Coordinates of C-alpha atoms and ligand atoms in Angstrom, one line a residue:
M1161 CA -11.8 6.3 -17.9
P1162 CA -8.9 8.5 -18.3
L1163 CA -5.5 7.8 -16.7
V1164 CA -5.9 8.2 -12.7
T1165 CA -3.4 8.9 -10.1
S1166 CA -2.6 6.1 -7.3
K1167 CA -4.3 8.3 -4.6
E1168 CA -7.6 6.4 -4.3
M1169 CA -6.0 3.1 -5.3
F1170 CA -3.6 3.5 -2.3
A1171 CA -6.3 4.6 0.3
K1172 CA -8.6 1.7 -0.7
A1173 CA -5.7 -0.8 -0.6
Y1174 CA -4.4 0.4 2.8
K1175 CA -7.8 -0.1 4.3
G1176 CA -8.5 -3.3 2.4
G1177 CA -5.2 -4.9 3.4
Y1178 CA -4.0 -5.6 -0.2
A1179 CA -1.5 -4.0 -2.7
I1180 CA -1.5 -2.7 -6.3
G1181 CA 0.8 -4.3 -8.6
A1182 CA 3.1 -1.8 -10.4
F1183 CA 4.5 -3.4 -13.4
N1184 CA 7.3 -2.2 -15.7
V1185 CA 6.6 -1.9 -19.3
N1186 CA 8.9 -1.5 -22.2
N1187 CA 6.9 -2.7 -25.2
M1188 CA 3.3 -3.5 -26.7
E1189 CA 3.3 -7.3 -25.7
Q1190 CA 4.1 -6.5 -21.9
I1191 CA 1.2 -3.8 -21.9
Q1192 CA -1.2 -6.1 -23.4
G1193 CA -0.3 -9.0 -21.2
I1194 CA -0.6 -7.0 -18.0
V1195 CA -3.8 -5.2 -19.1
Q1196 CA -5.4 -8.5 -20.1
A1197 CA -4.7 -9.9 -16.6
G1198 CA -6.2 -6.6 -15.0
K1199 CA -9.3 -6.8 -17.1
E1200 CA -10.0 -10.5 -16.4
T1201 CA -9.4 -9.9 -12.6
R1202 CA -10.9 -6.4 -12.5
S1203 CA -7.9 -5.2 -10.8
P1204 CA -6.5 -1.6 -10.8
L1205 CA -3.1 -1.2 -12.4
I1206 CA 0.1 0.8 -12.1
L1207 CA 2.0 0.5 -15.5
Q1208 CA 5.6 2.1 -14.9
I1209 CA 8.1 3.2 -17.0
S1210 CA 11.8 3.3 -16.1
M1211 CA 14.3 5.7 -17.5
G1212 CA 15.9 2.7 -19.2
A1213 CA 12.4 2.2 -20.8
R1214 CA 12.2 5.7 -22.0
K1215 CA 15.5 5.4 -23.7
Y1216 CA 14.8 2.0 -25.3
A1217 CA 11.2 2.6 -26.4
N1218 CA 10.9 6.4 -26.8
I1219 CA 8.3 8.0 -24.4
V1220 CA 6.2 9.0 -27.3
Y1221 CA 5.6 5.2 -28.3
L1222 CA 5.0 4.3 -24.8
K1223 CA 2.7 6.9 -24.0
K1224 CA 0.5 6.1 -27.1
L1225 CA 0.5 2.3 -26.0
I1226 CA -0.7 3.3 -22.7
E1227 CA -3.4 5.6 -24.1
A1228 CA -4.3 2.5 -26.3
A1229 CA -4.4 0.3 -23.1
V1230 CA -6.7 2.9 -21.4
I1231 CA -9.1 2.9 -24.5
D1232 CA -9.1 -1.0 -24.5
S1233 CA -9.8 -1.4 -21.0
Q1234 CA -12.8 0.9 -20.5
D1235 CA -13.5 1.1 -16.8
L1236 CA -10.0 -0.1 -15.5
P1237 CA -8.1 2.5 -13.3
I1238 CA -4.7 2.8 -14.7
C1239 CA -2.0 4.9 -13.5
M1240 CA 1.1 5.9 -15.5
H1241 CA 4.2 6.1 -13.3
L1242 CA 7.8 7.2 -13.7
D1243 CA 9.9 4.3 -12.0
H1244 CA 13.2 5.6 -10.4
G1245 CA 13.5 9.1 -11.7
D1246 CA 16.9 10.3 -10.7
S1247 CA 16.6 14.1 -11.0
Y1248 CA 14.1 16.9 -10.7
E1249 CA 14.4 17.5 -14.5
I1250 CA 13.3 14.0 -15.4
C1251 CA 10.3 14.1 -13.0
K1252 CA 9.2 17.5 -14.3
Q1253 CA 9.6 16.2 -17.8
C1254 CA 7.4 13.2 -17.0
V1255 CA 4.8 15.5 -15.3
D1256 CA 4.7 17.4 -18.6
D1257 CA 4.4 14.4 -20.7
G1258 CA 1.2 13.4 -18.9
F1259 CA 2.4 11.0 -16.3
T1260 CA 0.0 10.7 -13.4
S1261 CA 2.7 9.7 -10.9
V1262 CA 6.4 10.0 -10.8
M1263 CA 9.1 8.6 -8.3
I1264 CA 12.0 10.8 -7.4
D1265 CA 14.7 8.3 -6.3
A1266 CA 17.3 10.4 -4.5
S1267 CA 18.0 7.8 -1.9
A1268 CA 21.7 7.8 -2.9
L1269 CA 22.1 11.5 -1.8
P1270 CA 22.4 12.5 1.9
F1271 CA 19.2 12.7 4.0
N1272 CA 19.0 16.6 3.6
E1273 CA 19.6 16.6 -0.1
N1274 CA 17.0 13.7 -0.8
I1275 CA 14.6 15.9 1.2
A1276 CA 15.4 19.0 -0.9
V1277 CA 15.1 17.3 -4.2
S1278 CA 12.0 15.3 -3.3
K1279 CA 10.2 18.5 -2.0
K1280 CA 10.9 20.3 -5.1
V1281 CA 9.5 17.4 -7.2
V1282 CA 6.4 17.3 -5.1
E1283 CA 5.8 21.1 -5.5
Y1284 CA 5.8 20.8 -9.3
A1285 CA 4.0 17.8 -9.4
H1286 CA 1.2 18.5 -7.0
A1287 CA 0.5 21.9 -8.6
R1288 CA -0.4 19.8 -11.8
G1289 CA -2.5 16.9 -10.0
V1290 CA 0.3 14.4 -10.3
V1291 CA 1.5 12.3 -7.0
V1292 CA 5.0 11.6 -6.0
E1293 CA 6.7 8.5 -4.5
A1294 CA 10.3 8.9 -3.0
E1295 CA 12.8 6.5 -1.4
L1296 CA 14.6 6.4 2.0
G1297 CA 17.2 3.6 2.5
T1298 CA 18.8 1.7 -0.3
L1299 CA 18.0 -1.6 -1.6
S1300 CA 20.4 -4.4 -0.8
G1301 CA 23.3 -5.0 -3.3
V1302 CA 23.7 -1.1 -3.9
E1303 CA 25.2 1.8 -2.3
E1304 CA 26.8 -0.4 0.3
H1305 CA 28.9 2.6 1.6
V1306 CA 25.8 4.0 3.2
V1307 CA 26.3 2.9 6.9
N1308 CA 24.4 3.6 10.1
E1309 CA 22.7 1.3 12.7
Y1310 CA 20.3 0.2 10.0
G1311 CA 23.1 -0.5 7.3
H1312 CA 21.3 0.0 4.1
Y1313 CA 18.0 -0.6 5.5
T1314 CA 15.5 2.4 6.0
N1315 CA 15.9 4.0 9.4
P1316 CA 12.6 4.2 11.0
S1317 CA 13.4 7.2 13.0
E1318 CA 13.9 9.2 9.8
V1319 CA 10.5 8.6 8.0
E1320 CA 8.1 11.0 9.8
E1321 CA 10.6 13.8 9.2
F1322 CA 11.0 13.0 5.6
V1323 CA 7.4 12.7 4.7
N1324 CA 6.5 15.9 6.7
K1325 CA 9.1 17.9 5.0
T1326 CA 8.8 16.8 1.4
G1327 CA 5.0 16.2 1.2
V1328 CA 5.5 13.1 -0.8
D1329 CA 2.4 10.8 -1.4
S1330 CA 4.1 7.4 -0.9
L1331 CA 7.4 6.1 0.3
A1332 CA 9.9 3.2 -1.0
I1333 CA 11.7 1.6 1.9
A1334 CA 14.5 -0.8 2.0
I1335 CA 13.6 -3.9 4.1
G1336 CA 16.0 -6.4 2.4
T1337 CA 14.6 -6.7 -1.2
S1338 CA 16.7 -5.9 -4.2
H1339 CA 16.4 -5.7 -7.9
G1340 CA 16.9 -8.5 -10.3
A1341 CA 16.6 -12.2 -10.1
F1342 CA 19.3 -13.1 -7.8
K1343 CA 18.0 -11.5 -4.5
F1344 CA 19.2 -13.8 -1.8
K1345 CA 22.3 -16.1 -1.5
G1346 CA 20.9 -18.2 1.5
A1347 CA 17.3 -18.1 2.9
A1348 CA 15.1 -15.3 2.0
E1349 CA 14.8 -12.6 4.9
L1350 CA 13.0 -9.3 5.1
R1351 CA 12.9 -6.9 8.0
F1352 CA 9.1 -6.9 8.9
D1353 CA 10.1 -5.2 12.1
I1354 CA 11.2 -2.2 10.2
L1355 CA 8.0 -2.1 8.0
K1356 CA 6.0 -2.2 11.3
E1357 CA 8.0 0.4 12.9
V1358 CA 7.7 2.7 9.8
S1359 CA 3.9 2.1 9.4
E1360 CA 3.6 3.1 13.1
K1361 CA 5.4 6.4 12.7
L1362 CA 3.2 7.0 9.6
P1363 CA -0.3 6.0 10.2
D1364 CA -2.4 5.3 7.1
F1365 CA 0.6 6.2 4.8
P1366 CA 1.1 4.0 1.8
I1367 CA 4.5 2.1 1.8
V1368 CA 6.0 0.9 -1.6
L1369 CA 8.1 -2.3 -2.0
H1370 CA 10.7 -2.3 -4.8
G1371 CA 12.5 -5.5 -6.0
A1372 CA 9.5 -7.6 -5.2
S1373 CA 9.7 -10.2 -7.9
S1374 CA 9.1 -13.7 -6.6
V1375 CA 11.4 -15.3 -9.4
P1376 CA 9.1 -18.3 -10.2
Q1377 CA 11.3 -21.2 -10.1
E1378 CA 9.2 -22.9 -13.1
F1379 CA 10.6 -19.9 -15.2
I1380 CA 14.0 -20.4 -14.1
A1381 CA 13.8 -24.2 -14.7
E1382 CA 12.5 -23.6 -18.2
I1383 CA 15.2 -21.1 -19.1
N1384 CA 17.9 -23.4 -17.9
R1385 CA 16.3 -26.3 -19.7
Y1386 CA 16.2 -24.3 -23.1
G1387 CA 19.8 -23.0 -23.2
G1388 CA 19.9 -20.5 -20.5
N1389 CA 22.0 -20.4 -17.3
M1390 CA 20.4 -18.8 -14.4
Q1391 CA 21.4 -21.1 -11.7
G1392 CA 20.9 -19.6 -8.0
A1393 CA 18.2 -17.1 -9.3
Q1394 CA 15.9 -16.6 -6.3
G1395 CA 13.0 -14.0 -5.5
V1396 CA 11.0 -13.0 -2.6
P1397 CA 8.6 -15.5 -1.4
E1398 CA 5.0 -15.0 -2.3
E1399 CA 3.9 -15.5 1.3
M1400 CA 6.3 -12.6 2.4
L1401 CA 4.6 -10.3 -0.2
R1402 CA 1.3 -11.3 1.0
K1403 CA 2.3 -10.5 4.5
A1404 CA 3.7 -7.1 3.4
A1405 CA 0.5 -6.4 1.4
K1406 CA -1.6 -7.0 4.5
M1407 CA 0.4 -4.4 6.4
A1408 CA 1.1 -0.9 5.2
V1409 CA 2.7 -1.9 1.6
C1410 CA 0.2 -0.6 -1.0
K1411 CA 2.5 -0.9 -4.1
I1412 CA 4.4 -3.9 -5.0
N1413 CA 7.0 -3.4 -8.0
I1414 CA 7.5 -6.3 -10.4
D1415 CA 9.8 -6.0 -13.4
S1416 CA 12.1 -9.2 -13.3
D1417 CA 9.1 -11.7 -13.2
I1418 CA 7.8 -10.2 -16.5
R1419 CA 11.3 -10.7 -18.1
L1420 CA 11.4 -14.2 -16.8
A1421 CA 8.1 -15.1 -18.2
I1422 CA 8.8 -13.6 -21.6
T1423 CA 12.4 -15.2 -21.7
A1424 CA 11.3 -18.7 -20.6
S1425 CA 8.4 -18.7 -23.0
I1426 CA 10.4 -17.6 -26.0
R1427 CA 13.4 -19.9 -25.3
K1428 CA 10.9 -22.9 -25.0
Y1429 CA 9.0 -22.0 -28.1
L1430 CA 12.2 -21.5 -30.4
A1431 CA 13.7 -24.8 -29.1
E1432 CA 10.5 -26.7 -29.9
N1433 CA 9.9 -24.8 -33.2
P1434 CA 13.4 -24.3 -34.6
S1435 CA 12.2 -23.4 -38.3
R1436 CA 9.8 -20.6 -37.1
F1437 CA 11.0 -17.1 -37.5
D1438 CA 7.8 -14.9 -37.4
P1439 CA 8.2 -12.9 -34.3
R1440 CA 4.4 -13.1 -33.8
D1441 CA 4.7 -16.9 -33.4
Y1442 CA 6.8 -16.5 -30.3
L1443 CA 5.5 -13.2 -28.9
K1444 CA 2.0 -14.4 -28.9
P1445 CA 2.7 -17.2 -26.3
A1446 CA 5.1 -14.8 -24.5
R1447 CA 2.4 -12.2 -24.2
Q1448 CA 0.1 -15.0 -22.8
A1449 CA 2.9 -15.9 -20.3
V1450 CA 3.0 -12.4 -18.9
A1451 CA -0.9 -12.2 -18.7
D1452 CA -1.0 -15.6 -16.7
M1453 CA 1.8 -14.6 -14.5
V1454 CA 0.2 -11.1 -13.7
K1455 CA -3.1 -12.8 -13.1
H1456 CA -1.6 -15.3 -10.6
K1457 CA 0.1 -12.4 -8.7
I1458 CA -3.3 -10.4 -8.5
L1459 CA -5.3 -13.4 -7.3
N1460 CA -2.7 -15.0 -5.1
V1461 CA -0.3 -12.4 -3.9
L1462 CA -1.5 -8.8 -4.2
G1463 CA -5.3 -9.4 -3.6
S1464 CA -6.1 -6.4 -5.7
N1465 CA -8.8 -8.4 -7.9
D1466 CA -12.4 -7.1 -7.9
K1467 CA -11.3 -3.7 -6.5
I1468 CA -12.3 -1.3 -9.4
Ligands
LIG473 O1 14.0 -0.9 -10.9 C1 14.6 -1.0 -11.8 C2 13.4 -1.6 -12.8 O2 13.6 -3.1 -12.8 C3 13.8 -1.0 -14.4 O3 14.9 -1.6 -14.8 O4 16.2 0.4 -15.7 O5 16.4 -2.0 -16.7 O6 14.5 -0.7 -17.2 P1 15.4 -1.0 -16.3
LIG474 P1 12.3 -6.7 -9.4 O1 13.5 -6.6 -10.2 O2 12.2 -7.4 -8.3 O3 11.1 -7.1 -10.3 O4 11.9 -5.1 -9.0 C1 11.4 -4.3 -10.0 C2 11.5 -2.9 -9.4 O5 11.6 -2.7 -8.2 C3 11.2 -1.6 -10.3 O6 11.2 -0.4 -9.7
LIG475 ZN1 12.8 -0.3 -8.1

């Protein structure tokens, strides 16, 4: 089947109390590992491309790799999504490039400006059959200057107006997650009360969780054992992600866990095989490590297996 939007995926996920994994991709091995896991578990997939990925790999290459994934995976629904587009222009470019979903992240702008740019993206994208995710609130660790009674968390009293005025198809909210591998200093804590309030204001509406890697401690241990230094790395506990997926969260973004799986695997391989220098020797187990990690997520955290 051709690339699809996330519309039907989210409608089914919302009703079924599970979430779709949105995995960041930058190269062939990541795409192959994720798609292998999707095929083995019969799970829909969102492959997402950040602006950094566009710069790193050149969108022409990434698009062709995703086209290859679509051919290779036959009946698997795959959505190609722009992650954190920061302007109308980049979103327009991605719609024109054949993405089936784009994110406009104007969350650093004042509320009314966020509405204005998100609405403009929706008008362009919807006219071409493309869906739009926007963001309200700011993830921890960034934009600390944004101050209201919710701090940097999403203010539930703003979500209805935002969604009605913009027409977006899904909304990323801030409930305490953050990007990267160092998410919490002490115990992990998410504001499920905010998620609940948001979902009451927006019935049947898909919510997105960014910064949702769980930072598996076996990867951190392996990285530290084989020459790395990632002491104190901590992610979102898997049971919290499962809880969010059973609520209104329909899309869970995962990037850091992919990076950790690859880095741990390559560090181990090269430490144990110091004379090997063919990239295929260490990229093959790294690709398998991505597939294993994604398969685990789909089966044990997202619950999106057998949903195609
Ligand atoms: O949310 C950010 C994603 O993890 C993408 O990161 O800009 O380094 O590609 P990146
Ligand atoms: P992580 O850094 O937790 O993987 O988050 C990725 C993300 O939100 C991409 O948009
Ligand atoms: Zn993100």
